[in-house]
Coordinates of C-alpha atoms in Angstrom, one line a residue:
Chain A
M20 CA 0.0 0.0 -0.1
N21 CA 1.2 3.5 -0.8
F22 CA 0.1 6.6 0.8
P23 CA 0.2 9.6 -1.4
L24 CA 1.3 12.7 0.3
P25 CA -1.8 14.8 0.9
D26 CA -1.8 18.5 -0.1
F27 CA -1.2 20.5 3.2
F28 CA -1.5 24.0 1.6
P29 CA -5.4 24.4 2.1
A30 CA -5.1 23.4 5.7
S31 CA -2.2 25.7 6.4
A32 CA -4.2 28.0 8.8
E33 CA -5.3 24.9 10.8
I34 CA -1.6 23.6 11.0
F35 CA -0.5 27.2 12.0
V36 CA -3.0 27.3 15.0
L37 CA -2.1 23.8 16.1
V38 CA 1.7 24.6 16.1
M39 CA 1.1 28.0 17.9
A40 CA -1.2 26.4 20.5
C41 CA 1.8 24.0 21.4
V42 CA 4.1 27.1 21.4
V43 CA 1.6 28.9 23.7
L44 CA 1.5 26.0 26.0
L45 CA 5.3 25.8 26.3
A46 CA 5.7 29.5 26.6
D47 CA 3.3 29.6 29.4
L48 CA 5.2 26.8 31.2
F49 CA 8.7 28.4 30.8
K50 CA 8.0 32.2 31.1
S51 CA 9.6 34.1 33.7
E52 CA 7.7 36.1 36.5
R53 CA 7.7 39.4 34.3
Q54 CA 6.5 37.8 31.3
G55 CA 2.9 37.4 32.2
W56 CA 1.6 39.0 29.1
L57 CA 3.5 36.4 26.9
P58 CA 0.6 33.9 26.4
Y59 CA -1.9 36.8 25.8
L60 CA 0.3 38.3 23.1
L61 CA 1.2 35.0 21.5
T62 CA -2.6 34.2 21.3
L63 CA -3.3 37.4 19.7
A64 CA -0.4 36.9 17.2
T65 CA -1.6 33.4 16.3
L66 CA -5.2 34.6 15.5
A67 CA -3.8 37.5 13.5
G68 CA -1.4 35.2 11.7
A69 CA -4.1 32.7 11.0
L70 CA -6.2 35.4 9.5
A71 CA -3.4 36.6 7.3
I72 CA -2.7 32.8 6.1
Q73 CA -6.4 32.5 5.5
V74 CA -6.7 35.6 3.4
G75 CA -3.4 34.9 1.8
T76 CA -4.2 31.3 0.7
A77 CA -7.8 32.2 -0.3
G78 CA -8.5 31.1 -3.8
A79 CA -11.7 31.1 -5.8
D80 CA -11.5 27.4 -6.4
T81 CA -12.9 24.5 -4.2
T82 CA -9.9 22.3 -3.2
L83 CA -10.4 18.9 -1.6
T84 CA -7.6 17.4 0.4
F85 CA -6.7 14.6 2.8
S86 CA -8.6 12.0 0.7
G87 CA -11.7 14.3 0.4
M88 CA -12.0 14.8 4.1
F89 CA -11.2 18.5 4.1
V90 CA -12.5 21.2 1.9
D91 CA -11.2 24.6 1.3
D92 CA -13.7 26.9 -0.5
R93 CA -14.9 30.4 -0.6
L94 CA -17.5 29.6 2.3
S95 CA -14.8 28.2 4.6
D96 CA -12.5 31.3 3.8
V97 CA -15.2 33.8 4.7
L98 CA -16.4 31.9 7.8
K99 CA -12.9 31.2 9.1
S100 CA -11.9 34.9 8.7
C101 CA -14.9 36.0 10.7
L102 CA -13.9 33.4 13.3
Y103 CA -10.4 34.7 13.7
I104 CA -11.7 38.2 14.1
T105 CA -14.4 37.2 16.6
V106 CA -12.0 35.1 18.7
F107 CA -9.5 38.0 18.7
A108 CA -12.0 40.3 20.1
V109 CA -13.1 37.7 22.7
V110 CA -9.6 37.3 23.9
V111 CA -9.1 41.1 24.1
Y112 CA -12.4 41.7 25.9
S113 CA -11.9 38.8 28.4
R114 CA -8.4 39.6 29.7
D115 CA -9.2 42.2 32.4
Y116 CA -12.1 40.2 33.6
L117 CA -10.0 37.1 34.0
M118 CA -7.2 38.8 35.6
A119 CA -9.4 40.4 38.3
R120 CA -10.7 36.8 39.1
G121 CA -7.4 35.1 39.0
L122 CA -8.4 33.0 36.0
E123 CA -6.0 34.6 33.5
R124 CA -3.8 31.5 33.2
G125 CA -2.1 29.8 30.3
E126 CA -4.9 27.2 30.1
Y127 CA -7.5 29.7 29.0
Y128 CA -5.5 30.9 26.0
L129 CA -4.6 27.2 25.2
L130 CA -8.3 26.1 25.4
V131 CA -9.5 29.1 23.4
L132 CA -7.0 28.1 20.6
F133 CA -8.0 24.5 20.7
A134 CA -11.6 25.6 20.4
T135 CA -10.7 27.8 17.5
L136 CA -8.9 24.8 15.8
G137 CA -12.0 22.7 16.4
M138 CA -14.2 25.3 14.7
Q139 CA -11.8 25.6 12.0
V140 CA -11.9 21.9 11.2
M141 CA -15.8 22.0 11.5
I142 CA -16.0 24.6 8.9
S143 CA -13.9 22.9 6.5
A144 CA -15.2 19.4 7.0
N145 CA -16.2 17.5 3.9
H146 CA -16.6 14.3 5.9
F147 CA -18.8 13.3 8.8
L148 CA -15.7 12.1 10.8
T149 CA -13.9 15.4 10.3
L150 CA -17.0 17.3 11.2
Y151 CA -17.4 15.3 14.4
L152 CA -13.8 15.5 15.2
G153 CA -13.9 19.3 15.0
L154 CA -17.3 19.5 16.9
E155 CA -15.7 17.3 19.8
L156 CA -12.5 19.4 19.9
L157 CA -14.6 22.6 20.4
S158 CA -17.1 21.0 22.8
L159 CA -14.4 19.5 25.1
A160 CA -12.4 22.8 25.2
I161 CA -15.7 24.8 26.0
Y162 CA -16.6 22.4 28.8
A163 CA -13.3 22.8 30.4
L164 CA -13.5 26.6 30.0
V165 CA -17.1 26.8 31.6
A166 CA -15.6 25.1 34.6
L167 CA -12.5 27.4 34.6
D168 CA -13.6 29.0 37.8
R169 CA -13.3 25.9 39.9
E170 CA -14.4 27.5 43.2
S171 CA -17.6 28.7 41.9
A172 CA -20.5 26.1 42.5
R173 CA -22.6 27.8 39.7
S174 CA -20.0 27.4 36.9
T175 CA -19.2 23.9 38.0
E176 CA -22.9 23.0 37.8
A177 CA -23.2 24.7 34.4
A178 CA -20.1 22.8 33.1
M179 CA -21.7 19.4 34.4
K180 CA -25.0 20.3 32.6
Y181 CA -23.4 21.3 29.5
F182 CA -21.2 18.3 29.5
V183 CA -24.0 15.8 30.0
L184 CA -26.3 17.3 27.5
G185 CA -23.6 17.8 25.0
A186 CA -22.5 14.2 25.1
L187 CA -26.1 13.2 24.7
A188 CA -26.2 15.5 21.5
S189 CA -23.0 14.1 20.3
G190 CA -24.6 10.6 20.7
L191 CA -27.7 11.6 18.7
L192 CA -25.6 13.1 16.0
L193 CA -23.3 10.0 15.8
Y194 CA -26.3 7.8 15.6
G195 CA -27.8 9.9 12.8
M196 CA -24.5 9.8 11.0
S197 CA -24.3 5.8 11.4
M198 CA -27.9 5.6 9.9
I199 CA -26.7 7.7 6.9
Y200 CA -23.7 5.5 6.5
G201 CA -25.8 2.5 6.6
A202 CA -28.0 3.8 3.8
T203 CA -25.3 5.2 1.4
G204 CA -22.2 3.4 2.4
T205 CA -20.1 6.5 2.6
L206 CA -19.3 9.3 5.1
E207 CA -17.9 11.8 2.6
I208 CA -20.5 14.5 2.3
S209 CA -20.2 15.1 -1.4
A210 CA -20.4 11.3 -2.0
I211 CA -23.5 11.1 0.1
A212 CA -25.2 13.7 -2.0
R213 CA -24.3 11.8 -5.1
K214 CA -25.6 8.6 -3.7
L215 CA -28.9 10.3 -2.9
S216 CA -29.9 10.4 -6.5
D217 CA -29.4 6.6 -6.8
P218 CA -32.9 5.0 -6.7
A219 CA -31.6 2.0 -4.9
T220 CA -30.7 3.9 -1.8
N221 CA -32.9 3.1 1.1
M222 CA -34.8 6.3 1.8
D223 CA -36.5 5.2 5.0
V224 CA -33.3 4.7 6.7
L225 CA -32.0 8.0 5.6
R226 CA -35.0 9.9 6.8
F227 CA -34.6 8.1 10.1
G228 CA -31.0 9.2 10.4
L229 CA -31.9 12.6 9.3
V230 CA -34.1 13.0 12.4
F231 CA -31.1 12.3 14.6
L232 CA -28.8 14.5 12.6
V233 CA -31.3 17.4 12.9
A234 CA -31.8 16.8 16.6
G235 CA -28.0 16.7 17.2
L236 CA -27.5 19.8 15.3
A237 CA -30.4 21.6 17.0
F238 CA -28.7 20.7 20.4
K239 CA -25.5 22.2 19.5
I240 CA -26.9 25.6 18.1
G241 CA -29.5 25.6 20.8
V242 CA -33.0 25.8 19.4
V243 CA -36.2 24.9 20.9
P244 CA -36.9 22.1 22.1
F245 CA -33.2 21.3 22.5
H246 CA -32.4 24.7 24.1
M247 CA -32.4 23.6 27.8
W248 CA -28.8 24.1 28.4
I249 CA -28.4 27.5 27.0
P250 CA -29.8 29.7 29.7
D251 CA -28.2 27.7 32.5
V252 CA -24.8 27.6 30.7
Y253 CA -24.8 31.3 29.7
H254 CA -25.7 32.2 33.3
G255 CA -23.4 29.9 35.1
A256 CA -20.2 30.3 33.0
P257 CA -17.9 33.3 33.9
T258 CA -19.0 36.2 31.6
A259 CA -15.8 36.0 29.6
I260 CA -16.5 32.3 28.7
T261 CA -20.1 33.2 28.0
L262 CA -18.8 35.8 25.6
L263 CA -16.9 32.9 23.8
I264 CA -19.8 30.5 23.8
G265 CA -22.2 33.1 22.6
S266 CA -20.2 34.2 19.6
A267 CA -17.8 32.3 17.5
P268 CA -19.4 28.8 17.9
K269 CA -22.4 30.1 16.0
L270 CA -20.3 30.5 12.9
A271 CA -19.2 26.8 13.1
G272 CA -22.8 25.8 13.9
F273 CA -24.0 27.4 10.7
S274 CA -21.3 25.8 8.7
M275 CA -22.3 22.5 10.2
A276 CA -25.9 23.0 9.1
I277 CA -24.8 24.0 5.6
R278 CA -22.4 21.0 5.2
L279 CA -24.5 18.4 6.7
L280 CA -28.1 19.4 5.3
V281 CA -27.5 21.6 2.3
D282 CA -24.2 19.9 1.0
G283 CA -25.0 16.4 2.2
L284 CA -28.6 15.7 2.0
P285 CA -30.0 18.1 -0.7
T286 CA -32.6 15.7 -2.0
L287 CA -34.0 15.4 1.5
A288 CA -34.6 19.1 1.7
V289 CA -38.4 18.9 1.8
E290 CA -38.0 16.7 5.0
W291 CA -35.3 18.7 6.8
Q292 CA -36.8 22.0 5.9
Q293 CA -40.2 20.9 7.5
M294 CA -38.2 19.9 10.8
L295 CA -36.2 23.2 10.8
M296 CA -39.3 25.2 10.2
M297 CA -40.8 23.8 13.4
L298 CA -37.6 24.4 15.4
A299 CA -37.4 27.9 14.0
V300 CA -41.0 28.9 14.8
L301 CA -40.8 27.5 18.3
S302 CA -37.4 29.1 19.0
I303 CA -38.5 32.6 17.8
A304 CA -41.7 32.3 20.0
L305 CA -40.1 30.9 23.1
G306 CA -36.9 33.0 22.9
N307 CA -38.7 36.3 22.6
V308 CA -41.5 35.6 25.1
V309 CA -39.3 34.0 27.8
A310 CA -36.6 36.6 27.7
I311 CA -39.2 39.3 28.9
A312 CA -39.3 37.4 32.4
Q313 CA -35.4 37.5 32.8
T314 CA -33.9 39.8 35.4
N315 CA -30.4 38.5 34.7
V316 CA -28.8 40.1 31.5
K317 CA -26.9 36.9 30.7
R318 CA -30.1 34.8 30.9
M319 CA -31.9 37.4 28.8
L320 CA -29.2 37.3 26.1
A321 CA -29.3 33.5 26.3
Y322 CA -33.0 33.5 25.4
S323 CA -32.3 36.3 22.8
T324 CA -29.7 33.7 21.2
I325 CA -32.4 31.2 21.1
S326 CA -34.6 33.6 19.1
H327 CA -31.8 34.6 16.9
M328 CA -30.8 31.1 16.1
G329 CA -34.5 30.5 15.1
F330 CA -34.4 33.4 12.8
M331 CA -31.1 31.9 11.3
L332 CA -33.0 28.6 10.6
L333 CA -35.8 30.4 8.8
G334 CA -33.2 31.5 6.3
L335 CA -32.1 27.9 5.7
V336 CA -35.8 26.8 5.6
S337 CA -36.4 29.2 2.7
G338 CA -33.5 28.1 0.5
V339 CA -34.6 26.5 -2.7
I340 CA -32.4 23.6 -3.7
E341 CA -32.5 23.1 -7.4
L342 CA -29.9 20.3 -7.1
R343 CA -26.9 21.8 -8.6
A344 CA -28.6 21.9 -12.1
S345 CA -28.5 25.7 -12.0
G346 CA -26.2 26.8 -9.2
D347 CA -26.5 30.4 -9.8
I348 CA -26.4 33.0 -7.1
Q349 CA -30.1 33.9 -7.0
L350 CA -30.8 30.3 -5.7
S351 CA -28.6 30.6 -2.8
Y352 CA -29.8 33.9 -1.7
A353 CA -31.7 32.4 1.2
F354 CA -28.8 30.6 2.6
G355 CA -26.8 33.6 2.1
S356 CA -29.3 35.6 4.3
A357 CA -28.9 32.8 7.0
M358 CA -25.2 33.3 6.8
F359 CA -25.4 37.1 6.9
Y360 CA -27.7 36.8 9.9
T361 CA -25.2 34.5 11.8
I362 CA -22.3 37.0 11.1
A363 CA -24.5 39.9 12.1
Y364 CA -25.4 38.0 15.3
V365 CA -21.9 37.2 16.3
L366 CA -21.0 40.8 15.8
M367 CA -23.8 41.9 18.1
S368 CA -23.3 39.1 20.7
A369 CA -19.7 40.0 21.0
A370 CA -20.3 43.6 21.6
A371 CA -23.2 43.0 24.1
F372 CA -21.1 40.6 26.3
G373 CA -18.3 43.0 25.8
V374 CA -20.1 45.8 27.5
L375 CA -21.1 43.4 30.3
L376 CA -17.4 42.6 30.8
L377 CA -16.6 46.2 30.7
L378 CA -18.9 46.9 33.7
T379 CA -17.3 44.2 35.9
R380 CA -14.3 44.9 38.0
A381 CA -12.5 42.9 40.8
G382 CA -15.4 41.7 43.1
V383 CA -18.2 43.3 41.1
E384 CA -20.0 41.0 38.7
A385 CA -22.4 43.0 36.4
E386 CA -25.0 40.7 35.2
T387 CA -28.5 41.9 36.4
L388 CA -30.5 44.6 34.8
D389 CA -30.0 46.7 37.8
D390 CA -26.3 46.8 37.1
L391 CA -27.1 48.6 33.7
K392 CA -29.1 51.4 35.5
G393 CA -27.8 54.9 34.7
L394 CA -25.0 53.6 32.5
N395 CA -25.3 56.9 30.5
R396 CA -24.2 58.9 33.7
R397 CA -21.1 56.7 34.1
S398 CA -20.1 56.4 30.4
P399 CA -22.1 58.1 27.8
W400 CA -20.0 56.4 24.9
F401 CA -20.4 52.9 26.1
A402 CA -24.1 53.4 27.0
A403 CA -24.5 54.4 23.3
V404 CA -22.6 51.3 22.3
L405 CA -25.0 48.9 24.2
M406 CA -27.8 51.1 22.8
M407 CA -26.6 50.4 19.3
V408 CA -26.3 46.7 20.0
M409 CA -29.8 46.6 21.5
F410 CA -31.4 48.5 18.6
S411 CA -29.7 46.2 16.2
M412 CA -30.6 43.1 18.0
A413 CA -34.2 44.4 18.1
G414 CA -34.1 44.9 14.4
I415 CA -34.4 48.7 14.3
P416 CA -33.1 50.4 11.2
F417 CA -30.4 51.3 10.1
F418 CA -28.3 48.7 12.1
I419 CA -26.9 45.5 10.9
G420 CA -29.5 43.4 12.7
F421 CA -32.3 45.2 10.8
F422 CA -30.9 44.2 7.5
A423 CA -30.1 40.6 8.7
K424 CA -33.9 40.2 9.7
L425 CA -34.8 41.9 6.5
A426 CA -32.9 39.6 4.3
V427 CA -34.2 36.4 6.1
L428 CA -37.8 37.7 6.0
Q429 CA -37.4 38.7 2.3
A430 CA -36.2 35.0 1.6
V431 CA -39.1 33.6 3.7
V432 CA -41.7 35.6 1.8
A433 CA -40.1 34.7 -1.5
A434 CA -40.3 31.0 -0.5
G435 CA -43.9 31.5 0.0
Y436 CA -44.2 31.3 3.7
L437 CA -46.1 34.4 4.2
Y438 CA -47.7 33.5 7.5
T439 CA -44.4 32.5 9.0
A440 CA -42.8 35.8 8.1
V441 CA -45.8 37.6 9.7
F442 CA -45.4 35.5 12.9
A443 CA -41.7 36.1 13.0
V444 CA -42.3 40.0 12.7
M445 CA -44.9 39.9 15.5
L446 CA -42.6 38.1 17.8
S447 CA -39.7 40.3 16.9
L448 CA -42.0 43.2 18.2
I449 CA -42.7 41.4 21.4
G450 CA -38.9 40.8 21.7
A451 CA -38.1 44.5 21.0
F452 CA -39.7 45.1 24.6
F453 CA -36.8 43.6 26.5
Y454 CA -34.1 45.1 24.2
L455 CA -35.6 48.6 24.6
R456 CA -36.1 48.0 28.3
V457 CA -32.2 47.8 28.6
V458 CA -31.9 51.2 26.8
K459 CA -34.6 52.8 29.2
L460 CA -32.7 51.5 32.2
M461 CA -29.5 53.0 30.9
Y462 CA -30.9 56.3 30.0
F463 CA -33.7 57.2 32.5
D464 CA -32.8 55.4 35.7
E465 CA -30.4 56.4 38.5
P466 CA -27.2 54.4 38.6
L467 CA -26.9 52.1 41.7
D468 CA -23.2 51.8 41.3
T469 CA -21.3 55.1 40.6
A470 CA -17.8 53.7 40.4
P471 CA -16.0 54.7 37.2
L472 CA -15.4 51.9 34.6
V473 CA -12.2 50.3 34.7
A474 CA -10.9 48.6 31.3
S475 CA -7.8 48.5 29.3
S476 CA -7.5 51.0 26.5
E477 CA -7.3 48.1 23.9
M478 CA -10.5 46.8 25.0
R479 CA -12.1 50.2 24.9
A480 CA -10.9 50.7 21.4
L481 CA -11.9 47.3 20.0
L482 CA -15.3 47.5 21.6
S483 CA -15.9 50.9 19.9
V484 CA -14.7 49.4 16.6
N485 CA -17.1 46.5 17.0
A486 CA -19.9 48.9 17.8
L487 CA -19.1 51.1 14.8
A488 CA -19.1 47.9 12.6
I489 CA -22.6 47.2 13.7
A490 CA -23.7 50.8 12.6
V491 CA -21.4 50.9 9.4
I492 CA -22.4 47.5 8.0
G493 CA -25.9 48.6 8.7
L494 CA -25.6 51.6 6.5
M495 CA -24.1 49.4 3.6
P496 CA -25.0 45.8 4.1
Q497 CA -24.9 45.0 0.4
S498 CA -21.2 44.1 0.1
L499 CA -21.4 41.6 2.9
L500 CA -24.6 40.2 1.6
T501 CA -23.2 39.7 -1.8
L502 CA -20.1 38.1 -0.1
C503 CA -22.2 35.6 1.7
A504 CA -24.3 34.8 -1.3
T505 CA -21.3 34.2 -3.6
A506 CA -19.5 32.1 -1.1
L507 CA -22.6 29.9 -0.7
G508 CA -23.2 29.8 -4.3
Q509 CA -19.8 28.5 -5.0
A510 CA -20.1 26.0 -2.1
M511 CA -23.3 24.5 -3.6
K512 CA -22.0 24.0 -7.1
Chain B
M3 CA -29.0 -24.2 8.2
L4 CA -28.6 -25.0 11.9
I5 CA -25.4 -26.9 11.4
E6 CA -23.7 -23.6 10.6
Y7 CA -24.3 -22.5 14.0
F8 CA -22.5 -25.5 15.5
P9 CA -19.2 -23.6 16.0
I10 CA -21.1 -21.0 18.1
L11 CA -22.5 -23.7 20.4
L12 CA -19.1 -25.1 20.6
F13 CA -17.7 -21.7 21.6
I14 CA -20.5 -21.3 24.3
L15 CA -19.7 -24.8 25.7
I16 CA -16.0 -24.1 25.8
G17 CA -16.7 -20.6 27.3
I18 CA -18.8 -22.1 30.1
G19 CA -16.3 -24.9 30.9
F20 CA -13.4 -22.3 30.9
G21 CA -15.3 -20.6 33.7
F22 CA -16.5 -23.4 35.8
V23 CA -13.8 -26.2 35.5
P24 CA -11.0 -24.3 37.2
M25 CA -13.4 -23.3 40.0
I26 CA -14.6 -26.9 40.5
A27 CA -11.0 -28.2 40.2
G28 CA -9.8 -25.8 42.8
K29 CA -12.5 -26.7 45.2
L30 CA -11.8 -30.4 44.9
V31 CA -8.0 -30.5 44.6
G32 CA -6.7 -27.4 46.3
P33 CA -6.0 -27.1 50.0
S34 CA -8.6 -25.1 52.0
K35 CA -7.5 -23.0 55.0
P36 CA -9.8 -20.0 55.3
D37 CA -9.1 -17.0 57.7
P38 CA -11.2 -13.7 57.9
E39 CA -8.8 -11.7 55.7
K40 CA -8.9 -14.2 52.9
L41 CA -12.7 -14.3 53.1
S42 CA -13.2 -10.6 52.9
P43 CA -13.9 -9.3 49.3
Y44 CA -11.0 -7.5 47.6
E45 CA -11.7 -4.0 46.2
C46 CA -8.4 -2.4 45.0
G47 CA -7.3 -0.6 48.2
F48 CA -10.7 0.5 49.4
E49 CA -12.9 -1.1 52.2
A50 CA -15.5 -3.0 50.3
F51 CA -18.5 -2.1 52.8
E52 CA -18.7 1.3 53.9
D53 CA -20.4 4.8 53.4
T54 CA -20.1 5.6 49.6
R55 CA -19.6 9.4 50.5
M56 CA -16.2 9.2 51.7
K57 CA -13.0 11.3 51.0
F58 CA -10.6 9.6 48.5
D59 CA -7.3 10.7 47.2
V60 CA -7.9 12.5 43.9
R61 CA -4.2 11.9 43.0
Y62 CA -5.0 8.3 42.4
Y63 CA -7.4 9.1 39.4
L64 CA -4.9 11.7 38.1
V65 CA -2.2 9.1 37.7
A66 CA -5.0 6.5 36.2
I67 CA -6.0 9.1 33.6
L68 CA -2.6 9.9 32.6
F69 CA -1.8 6.2 32.4
I70 CA -4.7 5.6 30.1
L71 CA -3.6 8.4 27.8
F72 CA -0.1 7.0 27.4
D73 CA -1.3 3.4 27.3
L74 CA -3.4 4.3 24.2
E75 CA -0.4 5.8 22.7
I76 CA 1.2 2.4 22.9
A77 CA -2.0 0.8 21.4
F78 CA -1.5 3.1 18.4
L79 CA 2.2 2.3 18.1
F80 CA 1.8 -1.5 17.8
P81 CA -0.2 -1.6 14.5
W82 CA 2.0 1.3 13.1
A83 CA 5.2 -0.6 13.9
I84 CA 4.0 -3.8 12.1
V85 CA 3.1 -2.0 8.9
L86 CA 5.9 0.6 9.0
E87 CA 7.7 -0.9 6.0
E88 CA 4.7 -0.4 3.8
I89 CA 3.5 3.0 4.9
G90 CA 7.0 4.5 4.4
M91 CA 8.2 7.9 5.1
F92 CA 4.8 9.5 5.5
G93 CA 3.5 7.1 8.0
F94 CA 6.9 7.5 9.9
V95 CA 6.6 11.3 10.0
A96 CA 2.8 11.2 10.7
M97 CA 3.5 9.2 13.9
M98 CA 6.4 11.4 14.8
I99 CA 4.1 14.4 14.7
F100 CA 1.5 12.5 16.9
L101 CA 4.2 11.6 19.3
G102 CA 5.5 15.1 19.2
I103 CA 2.1 16.5 20.3
L104 CA 2.0 13.9 23.1
V105 CA 5.5 15.0 24.3
V106 CA 4.3 18.6 24.5
G107 CA 1.4 17.3 26.7
F108 CA 3.9 15.2 28.7
I109 CA 6.1 18.3 29.3
Y110 CA 3.0 20.2 30.5
E111 CA 2.0 17.5 33.0
W112 CA 5.5 17.2 34.3
K113 CA 6.1 20.9 34.7
K114 CA 2.5 21.4 36.4
G115 CA 3.5 18.7 38.9
A116 CA 0.9 16.2 38.0
L117 CA 3.6 13.5 38.4
D118 CA 4.6 14.5 42.0
W119 CA 3.0 12.5 44.5
E120 CA 3.7 14.9 47.4

């Protein structure tokens, strides 16, 4: 037997992150007392370097490597570039918070880098095993991160819940994958799609497997009725870790949905679109209504995540799959809107948790609505930042969140689900209440805590850039929308 | 049809025999001098019957987990060593990278003191 040397070039960003993770680990072990900043700077350098490599090696073609297990296409380039930028922001926002709590250890940076690597592998997966491998690398790193604060009973409980439910979800996903393997005889995603058009394939086994795949996927992105872990984990984890869970993994989750369902099982679209429709409608309803009752901002944002992920799924539901016969861009517009929604949500979520991190300091945990009272008196600019984020999440023009909702709703209407679109708009209106309540608390209530905000200047600067991105992309969303649509159009060819 | 299952029947019979014959032979042939220590059940270092909510030394588990990690590494090395001539340089380098990552992990646990008992 002869093993041909695989083409490592498409995976160069992954290899770089892996090598740098080992370097960060060794640097953390052998650094001197005065070099406490070393792991932090190395992590940022890794993410910046990975972004540079990703952009530098980006090509217009789709390249398969590692015997068809790994794909490098426009979709993965765009999603991974967003991923590095998000994780970069997460690391910068988190440092002060972690230092104030004695959690800023090398392990944090290491686990963040491994989670990033897991997400990279997920985004580039063209094989069920690669997808699962990436998912587990991401999940295991995040379980450990949630339990980073070992003394806190609440985070340990959250980590335990997350671990048990996450393991169950992985089990469901694997079971679904094994069913699909049983029906098609292959685990390679593009080969499965080819097998589906073969009339000899057992469709019943496929549908059975599909149910488990969708359930596992729904668990991982946290949509109703598989959302139970989201509020508890968001609430229990240290805020810096909530920031990580609530942002970058959504990009990987979106890519997982695209690779599994759109790339892998296109002929079963009628089946999975029905399932996703149920999940989406339930998530939008429950997320927006239950969030009103929350007094804890982290729990409120958790329910808001559920409703936003429901919206993202609506985009996937509306995509028309004309089975590669005519792979023009117009067809993938609905999937492009889902991708745009995901990127927009990640931007908003990073900024929202970023402001929460800004309000904390040693011994003070800002996480209830009361902590936001009178923020305008304490810092008019960051009150404005959080206001922009809340307006954007509520879908008020002209922020990015508005165009994300608009794009998805246009796709939903174009696909003929008029009542679903009306329903989604109604519930977004209900949801606007709790976003606007935050704005009211910041501007019209007396502050309970008048201490000045403590934060490093790099965090203030990056958070401002993040907020401005929400506003600026909101003013000219077309280029990002087109980018999403072309990336998906190419991935579906 | 049924004759095809004969090897399985044979397998079951031998399996049962393998379990019971030494026990019966030991009872019949071996000397029997019981004392309380010999009769008490053995449970790797713990008292067999006591409250389950007891304190135990967590270091024992740390060593056990580390042992499993490196034990698995050996399990990968055996099949690799057998086919090394066929998989050539690529297989050799791939395994070296795998071992290299494990060595980084080993340095980490050593430096963090996971291997010190006291």
